């Protein structure tokens, strides 16, 4: 008979709680860094996308390198503590770097076409401010998975790396969701950026101290990290597993890319409907992270009872594509719903935020949960068991983050300006369908399974192609700003509000870009008006004399005006 399993030095739940605090602090630091860089580069979508890309690149690089190194560590929890200490130190240093970065960012350059460009300064400042801290943040995930492996007793030897990653990643992203809400509504408004950096450094130092204390308790308990060498030797003699399956590795990359593309599209739509306030953007980010957390935690429970992670991955990919497809008609009708609901909630900022929070839960949370579950499921499908938990989790997290970098940049700089947000989301459904086919064909067998796969793909493909297109008049109607006028003109009926939105004017121009959607309308009496994200910015109607005067005054103050800039 074998010896009874050794009790762990402390409850593994303590690691989850530490990782929750780490996610909370990390997200707050990322938001603070983005605020710092906004003051240098402007608040455009391109500058924000550059910051996000550098952050994700740092996370990917840190996870990959840490995953390969942590298997050799005798005390991964102690190493995790030192990494958290480094994050806290960088938070303190980043507060002091703010003034230096002003000199680092090159001045605004005037291009040959007369346009202004500061993208180079945005990228350079982002690399110096964000990359070191993001690298350390990425290194924490494989270290924490390895620490969880070293702690648990032999009665949990069947737990896969994907299960551990799902549980820990779920807590970490849930902390990130709380950090997004805290940053938007409480901490940054009350404390400012500099004090927030100091506070988050204190949290990271506290996490480091607690982790060192737990590592010492583990060492005194005598539960040294369990070696994975026997399992590694057994796998070396076994047939190749899914760890070498190119489909699984490709799926990890594409899952990250599709999730990032969806987040860009969702944010763009909510800005179009509700505006770009800090609170509104914070709600959108919190909903995305909460969905990732719920999906990751739910997948960890599913992996506990299933020995077919490849099949779970294919089902989750199909679910993500289906949920995204089903949300498309809801997004198309959202302007009318928002206009009617805003009347009932009252024309107030708090009412608008409550409505947006409800819509985020309805439209963003379900597909985000499916994308969040894909990371642990696909990592479990890498199939290394407990041979190399740190390396496996680091590789999975790094591939997912690398896909998010590529997907986010492609969405902002290429796909969104060329295709528009509707085609962007429809193409993501198509990509999810292709990925589902690849995963399903590699994990399911039998005629009945093949027939089911074909029928489901037919449903997704027909839906992506034949669903009615969104009405651009409704989409650019500014439902939050003009809800009272629409309801007054059309009543509280769905059809009446739609007709009132159409009576606002006939669209003669529609342009979708990364930063804004621009429209020009011609009213029934022939007046032209210009809208940016649904809000009228200029017109040839009653306010035309005031607009002409606003343009003439600065020209009169200049001794010899020859060029002008319209902002």
CSV table of N, CA and C in Angstrom, one decimal, residues 67-184:
chain,number,residue,atom,x,y,z
A,67,UNK,N,7.7,30.6,-18.2
A,67,UNK,CA,7.3,29.2,-18.3
A,67,UNK,C,8.5,28.2,-18.5
A,68,UNK,N,9.4,28.7,-19.3
A,68,UNK,CA,10.6,27.8,-19.6
A,68,UNK,C,11.5,27.8,-18.4
A,69,UNK,N,11.6,28.8,-17.6
A,69,UNK,CA,12.6,28.9,-16.5
A,69,UNK,C,12.0,28.3,-15.2
A,70,UNK,N,10.7,28.4,-15.0
A,70,UNK,CA,10.2,28.0,-13.7
A,70,UNK,C,10.3,26.5,-13.4
A,71,UNK,N,10.4,25.7,-14.4
A,71,UNK,CA,10.5,24.2,-14.1
A,71,UNK,C,11.8,23.9,-13.4
A,72,UNK,N,12.8,24.8,-13.5
A,72,UNK,CA,14.1,24.5,-12.8
A,72,UNK,C,14.1,25.1,-11.4
A,73,UNK,N,13.1,25.8,-11.0
A,73,UNK,CA,13.1,26.5,-9.7
A,73,UNK,C,12.7,25.5,-8.6
A,74,UNK,N,13.5,25.6,-7.5
A,74,UNK,CA,13.2,24.7,-6.3
A,74,UNK,C,12.0,25.3,-5.5
A,75,UNK,N,11.8,26.6,-5.5
A,75,UNK,CA,10.8,27.3,-4.8
A,75,UNK,C,10.1,28.3,-5.7
A,76,UNK,N,9.1,27.9,-6.5
A,76,UNK,CA,8.5,28.8,-7.4
A,76,UNK,C,7.7,29.9,-6.7
A,77,UNK,N,7.1,29.6,-5.5
A,77,UNK,CA,6.3,30.6,-4.8
A,77,UNK,C,7.3,31.8,-4.3
A,78,UNK,N,8.5,31.4,-3.9
A,78,UNK,CA,9.4,32.5,-3.6
A,78,UNK,C,9.8,33.3,-4.8
A,79,UNK,N,10.0,32.7,-5.9
A,79,UNK,CA,10.2,33.4,-7.2
A,79,UNK,C,9.1,34.3,-7.5
A,80,UNK,N,7.9,33.8,-7.3
A,80,UNK,CA,6.7,34.6,-7.6
A,80,UNK,C,6.7,35.9,-6.7
A,81,UNK,N,7.1,35.7,-5.5
A,81,UNK,CA,7.1,36.9,-4.6
A,81,UNK,C,8.1,37.9,-5.1
A,82,UNK,N,9.2,37.5,-5.5
A,82,UNK,CA,10.2,38.5,-6.0
A,82,UNK,C,9.7,39.2,-7.3
A,83,UNK,N,9.0,38.5,-8.1
A,83,UNK,CA,8.4,39.1,-9.3
A,83,UNK,C,7.4,40.2,-8.9
A,84,UNK,N,6.5,39.9,-7.9
A,84,UNK,CA,5.6,40.8,-7.5
A,84,UNK,C,6.3,42.0,-6.8
A,85,UNK,N,7.4,41.8,-6.2
A,85,UNK,CA,8.2,42.9,-5.6
A,85,UNK,C,8.7,43.7,-6.8
A,86,UNK,N,9.1,43.1,-7.9
A,86,UNK,CA,9.6,43.9,-9.0
A,86,UNK,C,8.5,44.7,-9.6
A,87,UNK,N,7.3,44.2,-9.7
A,87,UNK,CA,6.1,45.0,-10.2
A,87,UNK,C,5.9,46.2,-9.3
A,88,UNK,N,5.9,46.0,-8.0
A,88,UNK,CA,5.7,47.1,-7.1
A,88,UNK,C,6.8,48.2,-7.3
A,89,UNK,N,8.1,47.7,-7.4
A,89,UNK,CA,9.1,48.7,-7.6
A,89,UNK,C,9.0,49.5,-8.9
A,90,UNK,N,8.5,48.8,-10.0
A,90,UNK,CA,8.3,49.5,-11.2
A,90,UNK,C,7.1,50.5,-11.2
A,91,UNK,N,6.1,50.1,-10.4
A,91,UNK,CA,5.0,51.1,-10.1
A,91,UNK,C,5.5,52.4,-9.5
A,92,UNK,N,6.4,52.2,-8.5
A,92,UNK,CA,7.0,53.4,-7.9
A,92,UNK,C,7.9,54.2,-8.9
A,93,UNK,N,8.6,53.5,-9.7
A,93,UNK,CA,9.5,54.1,-10.7
A,93,UNK,C,8.7,54.8,-11.8
A,94,UNK,N,7.6,54.2,-12.2
A,94,UNK,CA,6.8,54.8,-13.3
A,94,UNK,C,6.2,56.1,-12.9
A,95,UNK,N,5.9,56.3,-11.6
A,95,UNK,CA,5.4,57.6,-11.2
A,95,UNK,C,6.5,58.7,-11.4
A,96,UNK,N,7.7,58.3,-11.2
A,96,UNK,CA,8.8,59.3,-11.4
A,96,UNK,C,9.2,59.5,-12.9
A,97,UNK,N,8.8,58.5,-13.7
A,97,UNK,CA,9.2,58.5,-15.1
A,97,UNK,C,8.3,59.5,-15.9
A,98,UNK,N,7.3,59.9,-15.3
A,98,UNK,CA,6.3,60.7,-16.1
A,98,UNK,C,6.9,62.0,-16.7
A,99,UNK,N,7.7,62.7,-15.9
A,99,UNK,CA,8.3,64.0,-16.4
A,99,UNK,C,9.4,63.6,-17.5
A,100,UNK,N,10.1,62.5,-17.3
A,100,UNK,CA,11.2,62.2,-18.2
A,100,UNK,C,10.6,61.8,-19.5
A,101,UNK,N,9.4,61.1,-19.5
A,101,UNK,CA,8.8,60.7,-20.8
A,101,UNK,C,8.4,61.8,-21.7
A,102,UNK,N,8.1,63.0,-21.0
A,102,UNK,CA,7.7,64.2,-21.8
A,102,UNK,C,8.9,64.6,-22.7
A,103,UNK,N,10.1,64.4,-22.2
A,103,UNK,CA,11.3,64.8,-23.1
A,103,UNK,C,11.6,63.6,-24.1
A,104,UNK,N,11.2,62.4,-23.7
A,104,UNK,CA,11.6,61.2,-24.5
A,104,UNK,C,10.7,61.3,-25.8
A,105,UNK,N,9.4,61.5,-25.6
A,105,UNK,CA,8.5,61.5,-26.8
A,105,UNK,C,8.9,62.6,-27.8
A,106,UNK,N,9.1,62.3,-29.0
A,106,UNK,CA,9.6,63.3,-30.0
A,106,UNK,C,8.4,64.3,-30.3
A,107,UNK,N,8.8,65.5,-30.7
A,107,UNK,CA,7.7,66.4,-31.0
A,107,UNK,C,6.8,66.0,-32.1
A,108,UNK,N,5.7,66.7,-32.2
A,108,UNK,CA,4.7,66.4,-33.3
A,108,UNK,C,5.4,66.6,-34.6
A,109,UNK,N,5.2,65.7,-35.5
A,109,UNK,CA,5.8,65.8,-36.9
A,109,UNK,C,4.7,66.1,-37.9
A,110,UNK,N,5.0,67.0,-38.8
A,110,UNK,CA,4.0,67.3,-39.9
A,110,UNK,C,4.4,66.4,-41.1
A,111,UNK,N,3.5,65.6,-41.5
A,111,UNK,CA,3.8,64.7,-42.7
A,111,UNK,C,3.7,65.5,-44.0
A,112,UNK,N,4.1,64.9,-45.1
A,112,UNK,CA,4.0,65.5,-46.4
A,112,UNK,C,2.6,65.9,-46.8
A,113,UNK,N,1.6,65.1,-46.3
A,113,UNK,CA,0.2,65.4,-46.7
A,113,UNK,C,-0.4,66.4,-45.8
A,114,UNK,N,0.4,67.0,-44.9
A,114,UNK,CA,-0.2,68.0,-44.0
A,114,UNK,C,-0.8,67.4,-42.7
A,115,UNK,N,-0.8,66.1,-42.6
A,115,UNK,CA,-1.4,65.5,-41.4
A,115,UNK,C,-0.4,65.5,-40.3
A,116,UNK,N,-0.9,65.4,-39.0
A,116,UNK,CA,-0.1,65.4,-37.9
A,116,UNK,C,0.1,64.0,-37.4
A,117,UNK,N,1.3,63.6,-37.0
A,117,UNK,CA,1.7,62.3,-36.6
A,117,UNK,C,2.5,62.3,-35.4
A,118,UNK,N,2.0,61.4,-34.4
A,118,UNK,CA,2.8,61.3,-33.2
A,118,UNK,C,2.9,59.8,-32.8
A,119,UNK,N,2.6,58.9,-33.8
A,119,UNK,CA,2.6,57.5,-33.5
A,119,UNK,C,3.9,57.0,-33.0
A,120,UNK,N,5.0,57.5,-33.5
A,120,UNK,CA,6.3,57.1,-33.1
A,120,UNK,C,6.6,57.4,-31.6
A,121,UNK,N,6.2,58.6,-31.2
A,121,UNK,CA,6.3,59.0,-29.8
A,121,UNK,C,5.4,58.1,-28.9
A,122,UNK,N,4.2,57.7,-29.4
A,122,UNK,CA,3.4,56.9,-28.6
A,122,UNK,C,4.0,55.5,-28.4
A,123,UNK,N,4.6,54.9,-29.5
A,123,UNK,CA,5.2,53.6,-29.4
A,123,UNK,C,6.4,53.7,-28.5
A,124,UNK,N,7.3,54.7,-28.6
A,124,UNK,CA,8.5,54.8,-27.9
A,124,UNK,C,8.2,54.9,-26.4
A,125,UNK,N,7.3,55.9,-26.1
A,125,UNK,CA,7.0,56.1,-24.7
A,125,UNK,C,6.3,54.8,-24.1
A,126,UNK,N,5.5,54.1,-24.9
A,126,UNK,CA,4.8,52.9,-24.4
A,126,UNK,C,5.8,51.9,-24.0
A,127,UNK,N,6.8,51.7,-24.9
A,127,UNK,CA,7.8,50.7,-24.6
A,127,UNK,C,8.6,50.9,-23.3
A,128,UNK,N,9.0,52.2,-23.1
A,128,UNK,CA,9.7,52.5,-21.9
A,128,UNK,C,8.9,52.4,-20.6
A,129,UNK,N,7.6,52.8,-20.7
A,129,UNK,CA,6.8,52.9,-19.5
A,129,UNK,C,6.2,51.6,-19.2
A,130,UNK,N,5.7,50.9,-20.2
A,130,UNK,CA,4.8,49.7,-20.0
A,130,UNK,C,5.5,48.4,-20.1
A,131,UNK,N,6.4,48.2,-21.1
A,131,UNK,CA,7.0,46.9,-21.3
A,131,UNK,C,7.6,46.2,-20.1
A,132,UNK,N,8.5,46.9,-19.4
A,132,UNK,CA,9.1,46.2,-18.2
A,132,UNK,C,8.1,45.7,-17.2
A,133,UNK,N,7.1,46.5,-16.9
A,133,UNK,CA,6.1,46.1,-15.9
A,133,UNK,C,5.2,45.0,-16.5
A,134,UNK,N,4.8,45.1,-17.8
A,134,UNK,CA,4.0,44.1,-18.4
A,134,UNK,C,4.7,42.7,-18.5
A,135,UNK,N,6.0,42.8,-18.7
A,135,UNK,CA,6.8,41.6,-18.8
A,135,UNK,C,6.8,40.8,-17.4
A,136,UNK,N,6.9,41.6,-16.3
A,136,UNK,CA,6.9,41.0,-15.0
A,136,UNK,C,5.5,40.4,-14.7
A,137,UNK,N,4.4,41.2,-15.1
A,137,UNK,CA,3.1,40.7,-14.9
A,137,UNK,C,2.8,39.4,-15.6
A,138,UNK,N,3.3,39.2,-16.9
A,138,UNK,CA,3.2,38.0,-17.6
A,138,UNK,C,3.9,36.8,-17.0
A,139,UNK,N,5.0,37.1,-16.3
A,139,UNK,CA,5.8,36.1,-15.7
A,139,UNK,C,5.1,35.5,-14.5
A,140,UNK,N,4.1,36.2,-13.9
A,140,UNK,CA,3.5,35.6,-12.7
A,140,UNK,C,2.6,34.4,-12.9
A,141,UNK,N,2.0,34.3,-14.1
A,141,UNK,CA,1.0,33.2,-14.4
A,141,UNK,C,1.7,31.8,-14.3
A,142,UNK,N,2.7,31.6,-15.1
A,142,UNK,CA,3.3,30.2,-15.0
A,142,UNK,C,4.0,30.0,-13.6
A,143,UNK,N,4.5,31.0,-13.0
A,143,UNK,CA,5.0,30.8,-11.6
A,143,UNK,C,4.0,30.4,-10.7
A,144,UNK,N,2.8,31.0,-10.8
A,144,UNK,CA,1.7,30.7,-9.8
A,144,UNK,C,1.2,29.3,-10.1
A,145,UNK,N,1.1,28.9,-11.4
A,145,UNK,CA,0.6,27.5,-11.7
A,145,UNK,C,1.7,26.5,-11.2
A,146,UNK,N,2.9,26.8,-11.4
A,146,UNK,CA,4.0,25.9,-10.8
A,146,UNK,C,3.9,25.8,-9.3
A,147,UNK,N,3.7,27.0,-8.7
A,147,UNK,CA,3.6,27.0,-7.2
A,147,UNK,C,2.4,26.1,-6.7
A,148,UNK,N,1.2,26.2,-7.5
A,148,UNK,CA,0.1,25.4,-7.1
A,148,UNK,C,0.4,23.9,-7.3
A,149,UNK,N,1.1,23.6,-8.3
A,149,UNK,CA,1.5,22.2,-8.5
A,149,UNK,C,2.4,21.7,-7.4
A,150,UNK,N,3.3,22.6,-6.9
A,150,UNK,CA,4.3,22.2,-5.9
A,150,UNK,C,3.6,22.0,-4.5
A,151,UNK,N,2.4,22.7,-4.4
A,151,UNK,CA,1.8,22.7,-3.1
A,151,UNK,C,0.8,21.5,-2.9
A,152,UNK,N,0.0,21.2,-3.9
A,152,UNK,CA,-1.0,20.2,-3.8
A,152,UNK,C,-0.5,18.8,-3.5
A,153,UNK,N,-1.2,18.0,-2.8
A,153,UNK,CA,-0.8,16.7,-2.4
A,153,UNK,C,-1.0,15.7,-3.6
A,154,UNK,N,-0.6,14.5,-3.4
A,154,UNK,CA,-0.6,13.5,-4.4
A,154,UNK,C,-2.1,13.1,-4.8
A,155,UNK,N,-3.0,13.4,-3.9
A,155,UNK,CA,-4.4,13.0,-4.3
A,155,UNK,C,-5.0,13.9,-5.4
A,156,UNK,N,-4.3,14.9,-5.8
A,156,UNK,CA,-4.7,15.7,-6.9
A,156,UNK,C,-3.8,15.6,-8.1
A,157,UNK,N,-3.1,14.5,-8.2
A,157,UNK,CA,-2.1,14.3,-9.2
A,157,UNK,C,-2.7,14.2,-10.6
A,158,UNK,N,-4.0,14.0,-10.7
A,158,UNK,CA,-4.7,13.9,-11.9
A,158,UNK,C,-5.1,15.2,-12.5
A,159,UNK,N,-5.0,16.3,-11.7
A,159,UNK,CA,-5.3,17.6,-12.2
A,159,UNK,C,-4.4,18.0,-13.4
A,160,UNK,N,-5.0,18.5,-14.4
A,160,UNK,CA,-4.2,18.9,-15.6
A,160,UNK,C,-3.8,20.3,-15.4
A,161,UNK,N,-2.8,20.7,-16.2
A,161,UNK,CA,-2.3,22.1,-16.1
A,161,UNK,C,-3.4,23.0,-16.5
A,162,UNK,N,-4.2,22.6,-17.5
A,162,UNK,CA,-5.3,23.5,-17.9
A,162,UNK,C,-6.3,23.8,-16.8
A,163,UNK,N,-6.6,22.8,-15.9
A,163,UNK,CA,-7.5,23.0,-14.8
A,163,UNK,C,-6.9,24.0,-13.8
A,164,UNK,N,-5.6,23.8,-13.5
A,164,UNK,CA,-5.0,24.8,-12.6
A,164,UNK,C,-4.9,26.2,-13.2
A,165,UNK,N,-4.6,26.3,-14.5
A,165,UNK,CA,-4.6,27.6,-15.1
A,165,UNK,C,-6.0,28.2,-15.1
A,166,UNK,N,-7.0,27.4,-15.4
A,166,UNK,CA,-8.3,27.9,-15.5
A,166,UNK,C,-8.8,28.5,-14.1
A,167,UNK,N,-8.5,27.8,-13.1
A,167,UNK,CA,-8.8,28.2,-11.7
A,167,UNK,C,-8.1,29.5,-11.4
A,168,UNK,N,-6.8,29.5,-11.5
A,168,UNK,CA,-6.0,30.7,-11.2
A,168,UNK,C,-6.2,31.9,-12.1
A,169,UNK,N,-6.3,31.6,-13.4
A,169,UNK,CA,-6.6,32.7,-14.3
A,169,UNK,C,-7.9,33.3,-14.1
A,170,UNK,N,-8.9,32.5,-13.7
A,170,UNK,CA,-10.2,33.0,-13.4
A,170,UNK,C,-10.2,34.0,-12.3
A,171,UNK,N,-9.5,33.7,-11.2
A,171,UNK,CA,-9.4,34.6,-10.1
A,171,UNK,C,-8.6,35.9,-10.5
A,172,UNK,N,-7.6,35.7,-11.3
A,172,UNK,CA,-6.8,36.8,-11.7
A,172,UNK,C,-7.6,37.8,-12.5
A,173,UNK,N,-8.3,37.3,-13.5
A,173,UNK,CA,-9.1,38.2,-14.4
A,173,UNK,C,-10.3,38.8,-13.6
A,174,UNK,N,-10.8,38.0,-12.6
A,174,UNK,CA,-11.9,38.6,-11.8
A,174,UNK,C,-11.3,39.8,-11.0
A,175,UNK,N,-10.1,39.7,-10.5
A,175,UNK,CA,-9.5,40.8,-9.9
A,175,UNK,C,-9.3,42.0,-10.8
A,176,UNK,N,-8.9,41.7,-12.1
A,176,UNK,CA,-8.8,42.7,-13.1
A,176,UNK,C,-10.1,43.4,-13.4
A,177,UNK,N,-11.2,42.7,-13.4
A,177,UNK,CA,-12.5,43.3,-13.6
A,177,UNK,C,-12.8,44.2,-12.5
A,178,UNK,N,-12.5,43.8,-11.2
A,178,UNK,CA,-12.8,44.7,-10.1
A,178,UNK,C,-11.8,45.9,-10.2
A,179,UNK,N,-10.6,45.7,-10.7
A,179,UNK,CA,-9.7,46.9,-10.9
A,179,UNK,C,-10.2,47.8,-11.9
A,180,UNK,N,-10.8,47.3,-13.0
A,180,UNK,CA,-11.3,48.2,-14.0
A,180,UNK,C,-12.5,49.1,-13.5
A,181,UNK,N,-13.4,48.5,-12.7
A,181,UNK,CA,-14.4,49.3,-12.1
A,181,UNK,C,-13.9,50.3,-11.1
A,182,UNK,N,-12.9,49.8,-10.2
A,182,UNK,CA,-12.3,50.7,-9.2
A,182,UNK,C,-11.6,51.9,-9.9
A,183,UNK,N,-10.9,51.6,-11.0
A,183,UNK,CA,-10.1,52.7,-11.6
A,183,UNK,C,-11.1,53.7,-12.2
A,184,UNK,N,-12.2,53.3,-12.8
A,184,UNK,CA,-13.1,54.2,-13.5
A,184,UNK,C,-14.0,55.0,-12.5
